[in-house]
Amino acid sequence: MVDLRSDTVTRPTPAMLEAMTSADVGDDVYGEDPSVNALEAEAAALFGKEAAVFTPTGSMANQIGLQLLVRPGDELLCDVKAHVVNFEMGAAAALGGISTRTWHAPSGRLDTALIEPMINRPHPYATTTRAIAVENTHNMGGGTVQPIEELRALRALADAHSLGLHLDGARIWNAHAATGVPLGEYGALFETVSVCLSKGLGAPVGSLLITDAERAERARVIRKRLGGGMRQAGFLAAAGRYALANHIDRLTEDHARAQRLARSLEPFGICDAAQVETNIVLLRIPDIAQVARAAAEQGVKISVLGPDRGRMLTHLDVDDAGIEHAVKVLGTLVR
């Protein structure tokens, strides 16, 4: 089976499993798990930040970051396709009391000029804007990488209006691999950064919220309140440490395979290879659900996003032979 639905479907490699089973562990709620502490320190250092907090999910890391920047009743700005307002079960409002407004972002690409007119200063009759969230790479945009120049412009805008910036960096590793922009350069532009270990990096569980030391202490309180306090979490943290040490550089392989997949299927009119920047290939296929069912019967799984929309993601469990099989099956079905 060639599973292209998501880069979350990966299984730990034998070496990662060995790292997990040999991990030194303690009680993380007491701050006594050495593997968790090491993971948090290593991740924070990668982004040039003071601290990090290990969380079970990316949604929790995102929501903690938002709550650190936006008080209940105040406002977050993000794009209309952002993960934090589309795929986190309304948590910003339900759990954080955060109001949100969105801007239109074709392919998920950031345009700072669209954001400035939206900012509400404190006023008796308007919700006050407190922060802006950016996704990099952008999931529903098709793995779009946010240009570093635009992120710098956003930082300048945020500073001019005393706003916080949150980076939903679930796939920031892919942006780093695609552009060579150092992770620390991304980290310097945001107050809070969430990163995922269980997508492109292939760990079975876990994300991190990366920030300064003072916010990290507050983040631990919010994490516990949300039910995210874990005990001997070092077995999971060990997988994350292995992923950081061994699976970042190899992301360029996933990008190359995504390009090969898109170029091979582009002649059938179902995707645009020029839009593939990292490991996500967006699809346009009439009655895609039927195509997906037929493809699965032949050993290829794709994700269905709508009546004629879908996507495929390359990852460490898909090799060159898997790409060739996917092209053969899908090419036959959409011919």
Coordinates of C-alpha atoms in Angstrom, one line a residue, residues 24-327:
D24 CA 15.8 7.6 30.1
V25 CA 12.5 8.7 31.6
G26 CA 10.9 10.4 34.6
D27 CA 7.7 12.3 35.5
D28 CA 7.4 15.2 33.1
V29 CA 4.6 16.9 35.1
Y30 CA 7.3 17.3 37.8
G31 CA 9.8 18.4 35.2
E32 CA 11.8 15.3 35.9
D33 CA 11.8 13.5 32.6
P34 CA 15.4 13.9 31.2
S35 CA 14.4 12.9 27.6
V36 CA 11.7 15.5 27.5
N37 CA 13.9 18.1 29.0
A38 CA 16.6 17.4 26.4
L39 CA 14.1 17.5 23.6
E40 CA 12.8 20.8 24.7
A41 CA 16.3 22.3 25.1
E42 CA 17.4 21.1 21.7
A43 CA 14.3 22.3 19.9
A44 CA 14.5 25.7 21.6
A45 CA 18.1 26.1 20.6
L46 CA 17.3 25.3 16.9
F47 CA 15.0 28.3 16.8
G48 CA 17.2 30.6 18.9
K49 CA 14.6 30.7 21.7
E50 CA 14.9 30.3 25.5
A51 CA 12.4 27.4 26.0
A52 CA 10.1 24.9 24.6
V53 CA 7.1 22.9 25.9
F54 CA 6.4 19.3 24.7
T55 CA 2.8 18.7 23.8
P56 CA 0.9 15.6 22.6
T57 CA -0.5 17.3 19.5
G58 CA 0.1 20.2 17.2
S59 CA -3.4 21.6 17.8
M60 CA -2.6 21.9 21.5
A61 CA 0.7 23.6 20.8
N62 CA -1.1 26.1 18.5
Q63 CA -3.8 26.8 21.0
I64 CA -1.4 27.3 23.8
G65 CA 0.6 29.7 21.6
L66 CA -2.6 31.7 20.8
Q67 CA -3.7 31.9 24.4
L68 CA -0.3 33.3 25.4
L69 CA -0.7 36.1 22.9
V70 CA -4.5 36.9 22.9
R71 CA -6.6 37.5 25.9
P72 CA -10.2 36.2 26.1
G73 CA -12.5 38.6 24.1
D74 CA -9.7 39.9 22.0
E75 CA -8.8 39.1 18.4
L76 CA -6.5 37.0 16.3
L77 CA -6.0 37.6 12.6
C78 CA -5.1 34.7 10.2
D79 CA -5.8 33.6 6.7
V80 CA -9.1 32.0 5.7
K81 CA -7.5 28.6 5.1
A82 CA -5.4 28.5 8.3
H83 CA -5.3 25.3 10.3
V84 CA -5.9 27.1 13.6
V85 CA -9.4 28.2 12.5
N86 CA -10.4 25.3 10.2
F87 CA -9.1 22.1 11.7
E88 CA -8.8 22.6 15.5
M89 CA -12.5 22.2 16.4
G90 CA -13.1 25.9 17.2
A91 CA -10.7 25.6 20.1
A92 CA -9.6 29.3 19.9
A93 CA -13.1 30.4 20.6
A94 CA -14.3 27.5 22.7
L95 CA -11.2 27.2 25.0
G96 CA -9.4 30.5 24.7
G97 CA -12.3 32.9 24.2
I98 CA -10.5 34.3 21.2
S99 CA -12.3 36.1 18.4
T100 CA -10.9 35.6 14.9
R101 CA -11.0 37.4 11.6
T102 CA -9.5 36.2 8.3
W103 CA -8.0 37.5 5.1
H104 CA -8.2 35.8 1.7
A105 CA -4.9 34.1 0.8
P106 CA -4.6 32.4 -2.6
S107 CA -2.4 29.3 -2.2
G108 CA -2.1 30.3 1.5
R109 CA 0.6 32.8 0.6
L110 CA 1.1 35.7 3.0
D111 CA 0.5 39.3 1.8
T112 CA 1.2 41.8 4.6
A113 CA -0.5 44.6 2.6
L114 CA -3.9 42.8 3.1
I115 CA -3.4 42.6 6.9
E116 CA -2.7 46.2 7.9
P117 CA -6.2 47.6 7.1
M118 CA -7.7 44.8 9.3
I119 CA -6.0 45.8 12.5
N120 CA -8.3 47.1 15.2
R121 CA -6.7 49.4 17.8
P122 CA -8.2 49.4 21.3
H123 CA -11.7 51.0 21.0
P124 CA -14.9 50.9 23.1
Y125 CA -16.9 49.5 20.1
A126 CA -14.5 47.2 18.3
T127 CA -12.7 43.9 19.2
T128 CA -9.1 44.7 19.8
T129 CA -6.5 42.9 17.6
R130 CA -3.8 41.3 19.7
A131 CA -2.0 38.9 17.4
I132 CA -1.5 37.5 13.9
A133 CA -1.0 33.8 13.0
V134 CA 0.9 32.6 10.0
E135 CA 1.2 29.0 8.7
N136 CA 4.5 27.9 7.1
T137 CA 4.4 25.7 5.1
H138 CA 0.8 26.2 4.4
N139 CA -1.2 22.9 4.5
M140 CA -4.3 23.8 2.5
G141 CA -2.3 26.1 0.2
G142 CA -0.5 23.0 -1.0
G143 CA 2.7 23.2 1.0
T144 CA 3.3 26.8 0.2
V145 CA 6.5 28.3 1.7
Q146 CA 6.1 31.8 3.1
P147 CA 8.8 34.1 1.7
I148 CA 11.2 35.3 4.4
E149 CA 11.0 38.8 3.1
E150 CA 7.2 38.9 3.6
L151 CA 7.6 37.4 7.1
R152 CA 10.1 40.2 7.9
A153 CA 7.6 42.8 6.7
L154 CA 5.0 41.2 8.9
R155 CA 7.3 41.5 11.9
A156 CA 7.7 45.2 11.2
L157 CA 4.0 45.6 10.9
A158 CA 3.4 43.8 14.2
D159 CA 6.0 45.9 15.9
A160 CA 4.4 49.1 14.6
H161 CA 1.1 48.0 16.1
S162 CA 2.4 46.2 19.3
L163 CA 1.0 42.9 18.1
G164 CA 2.2 39.4 18.8
L165 CA 3.0 36.9 16.1
H166 CA 2.4 33.1 16.2
L167 CA 3.9 30.7 13.7
D168 CA 2.0 27.5 13.0
G169 CA 5.2 25.8 11.9
A170 CA 3.9 22.2 11.8
R171 CA 5.9 21.8 8.6
I172 CA 8.5 24.6 9.1
W173 CA 11.0 21.8 8.6
N174 CA 9.9 21.6 5.0
A175 CA 10.2 25.4 4.5
H176 CA 13.7 25.2 6.0
A177 CA 14.7 22.3 3.7
A178 CA 13.2 24.0 0.6
T179 CA 14.8 27.4 1.1
G180 CA 17.8 27.0 3.3
V181 CA 16.5 29.8 5.6
P182 CA 17.9 28.9 9.1
L183 CA 15.3 27.8 11.7
G184 CA 16.7 30.5 14.0
E185 CA 15.8 33.2 11.5
Y186 CA 12.2 32.0 11.5
G187 CA 12.2 31.8 15.3
A188 CA 13.5 35.4 15.7
L189 CA 10.4 36.8 13.9
F190 CA 7.7 35.2 16.2
E191 CA 6.9 35.3 19.9
T192 CA 5.5 31.8 19.8
V193 CA 6.3 28.9 17.4
S194 CA 4.6 25.5 17.2
V195 CA 6.4 22.7 15.4
C196 CA 5.3 19.1 14.7
L197 CA 7.4 16.0 15.1
S198 CA 4.9 13.6 13.8
K199 CA 4.4 14.9 10.2
G200 CA 7.5 15.1 7.9
L201 CA 9.9 14.1 10.7
G202 CA 8.2 10.8 11.2
A203 CA 7.8 10.6 15.0
P204 CA 4.7 8.8 16.2
V205 CA 3.4 11.5 18.5
G206 CA 4.3 15.0 19.6
S207 CA 4.7 18.7 18.9
L208 CA 6.4 21.6 20.7
L209 CA 5.5 25.2 21.6
I210 CA 8.7 27.2 21.4
T211 CA 9.0 30.6 23.0
D212 CA 10.7 32.6 25.7
A213 CA 11.2 31.4 29.3
E214 CA 8.4 33.4 30.9
R215 CA 5.8 32.4 28.3
A216 CA 7.0 28.8 28.6
E217 CA 6.1 28.7 32.3
R218 CA 2.6 30.0 31.5
A219 CA 2.4 27.5 28.7
R220 CA 2.9 24.6 31.1
V221 CA -0.1 25.8 33.1
I222 CA -2.3 26.0 30.0
R223 CA -1.1 22.6 28.9
K224 CA -2.1 21.1 32.2
R225 CA -5.5 22.9 32.0
L226 CA -6.0 21.4 28.6
G227 CA -5.2 17.9 29.8
G228 CA -1.8 17.8 28.2
G229 CA 0.3 16.9 31.3
M230 CA 2.1 13.7 30.5
R231 CA 4.1 11.5 32.9
Q232 CA 6.9 9.2 31.5
A233 CA 6.7 11.0 28.1
G234 CA 10.4 10.5 27.5
F235 CA 9.6 7.4 25.4
L236 CA 7.8 9.8 23.0
A237 CA 10.4 12.6 23.4
A238 CA 13.1 10.2 22.4
A239 CA 11.4 9.6 19.1
G240 CA 11.3 13.4 18.6
R241 CA 15.0 13.8 19.4
Y242 CA 15.9 11.1 16.9
A243 CA 13.7 12.8 14.3
L244 CA 15.4 16.2 14.9
A245 CA 18.9 14.6 14.6
N246 CA 18.2 12.4 11.6
H247 CA 15.1 13.3 9.6
I248 CA 15.3 17.0 8.7
D249 CA 17.9 16.9 6.0
R250 CA 16.2 14.0 4.2
L251 CA 13.0 16.1 3.6
T252 CA 14.5 17.2 0.3
E253 CA 14.0 13.6 -0.8
D254 CA 10.2 14.0 -0.1
H255 CA 10.2 17.3 -2.1
A256 CA 11.9 15.7 -5.1
R257 CA 9.4 12.8 -5.1
A258 CA 6.5 15.2 -4.8
Q259 CA 7.8 17.0 -7.9
R260 CA 8.2 13.7 -9.8
L261 CA 4.7 12.8 -8.8
A262 CA 3.3 16.1 -10.0
R263 CA 5.2 16.3 -13.2
S264 CA 4.1 12.7 -14.1
L265 CA 0.5 13.4 -13.5
E266 CA 0.3 17.0 -14.8
P267 CA -0.3 15.9 -18.4
F268 CA -3.6 14.4 -17.3
G269 CA -4.7 17.8 -16.2
I270 CA -5.2 16.9 -12.5
C271 CA -2.4 18.9 -10.9
D272 CA 0.0 21.8 -11.4
A273 CA 3.6 20.9 -10.9
A274 CA 4.6 24.6 -10.8
Q275 CA 2.6 25.0 -7.6
V276 CA 4.5 22.2 -5.7
E277 CA 7.1 23.7 -3.5
T278 CA 7.5 21.0 -0.8
N279 CA 5.9 17.7 -0.2
I280 CA 2.2 18.4 -0.9
V281 CA 0.5 17.9 -4.3
L282 CA -3.0 19.3 -4.7
L283 CA -5.4 17.5 -7.0
R284 CA -8.4 18.6 -9.1
I285 CA -10.4 15.5 -10.3
P286 CA -14.1 15.3 -11.0
D287 CA -15.8 12.8 -8.7
I288 CA -12.5 12.4 -6.8
A289 CA -14.1 10.1 -4.1
Q290 CA -14.8 7.5 -6.8
V291 CA -11.2 7.8 -8.1
A292 CA -9.9 7.5 -4.5
R293 CA -11.8 4.3 -3.9
A294 CA -10.6 2.8 -7.1
A295 CA -7.0 3.8 -6.4
A296 CA -7.2 2.3 -2.9
E297 CA -8.3 -1.0 -4.4
Q298 CA -5.1 -0.9 -6.4
G299 CA -2.8 0.0 -3.4
V300 CA -2.7 3.8 -3.5
K301 CA -4.4 6.0 -0.9
I302 CA -5.1 9.7 -1.6
S303 CA -6.9 12.3 0.5
V304 CA -10.3 13.6 -0.6
L305 CA -10.9 17.3 0.4
G306 CA -14.1 18.0 -1.6
P307 CA -16.2 16.9 -4.5
D308 CA -13.3 17.6 -7.0
R309 CA -10.4 18.3 -4.7
G310 CA -7.8 16.1 -3.1
R311 CA -4.1 16.0 -2.1
M312 CA -1.2 13.7 -1.9
L313 CA 1.8 14.0 0.5
T314 CA 5.2 12.4 0.2
H315 CA 7.0 11.2 3.3
L316 CA 9.6 8.9 4.6
D317 CA 7.5 5.8 4.1
V318 CA 7.1 6.4 0.4
D319 CA 10.1 5.5 -1.8
D320 CA 10.7 5.8 -5.6
A321 CA 8.9 2.5 -6.3
G322 CA 5.9 3.8 -4.5
I323 CA 5.9 7.0 -6.6
E324 CA 6.0 4.9 -9.8
H325 CA 3.2 2.7 -8.6
A326 CA 1.0 5.8 -7.7
V327 CA 1.6 7.4 -11.1

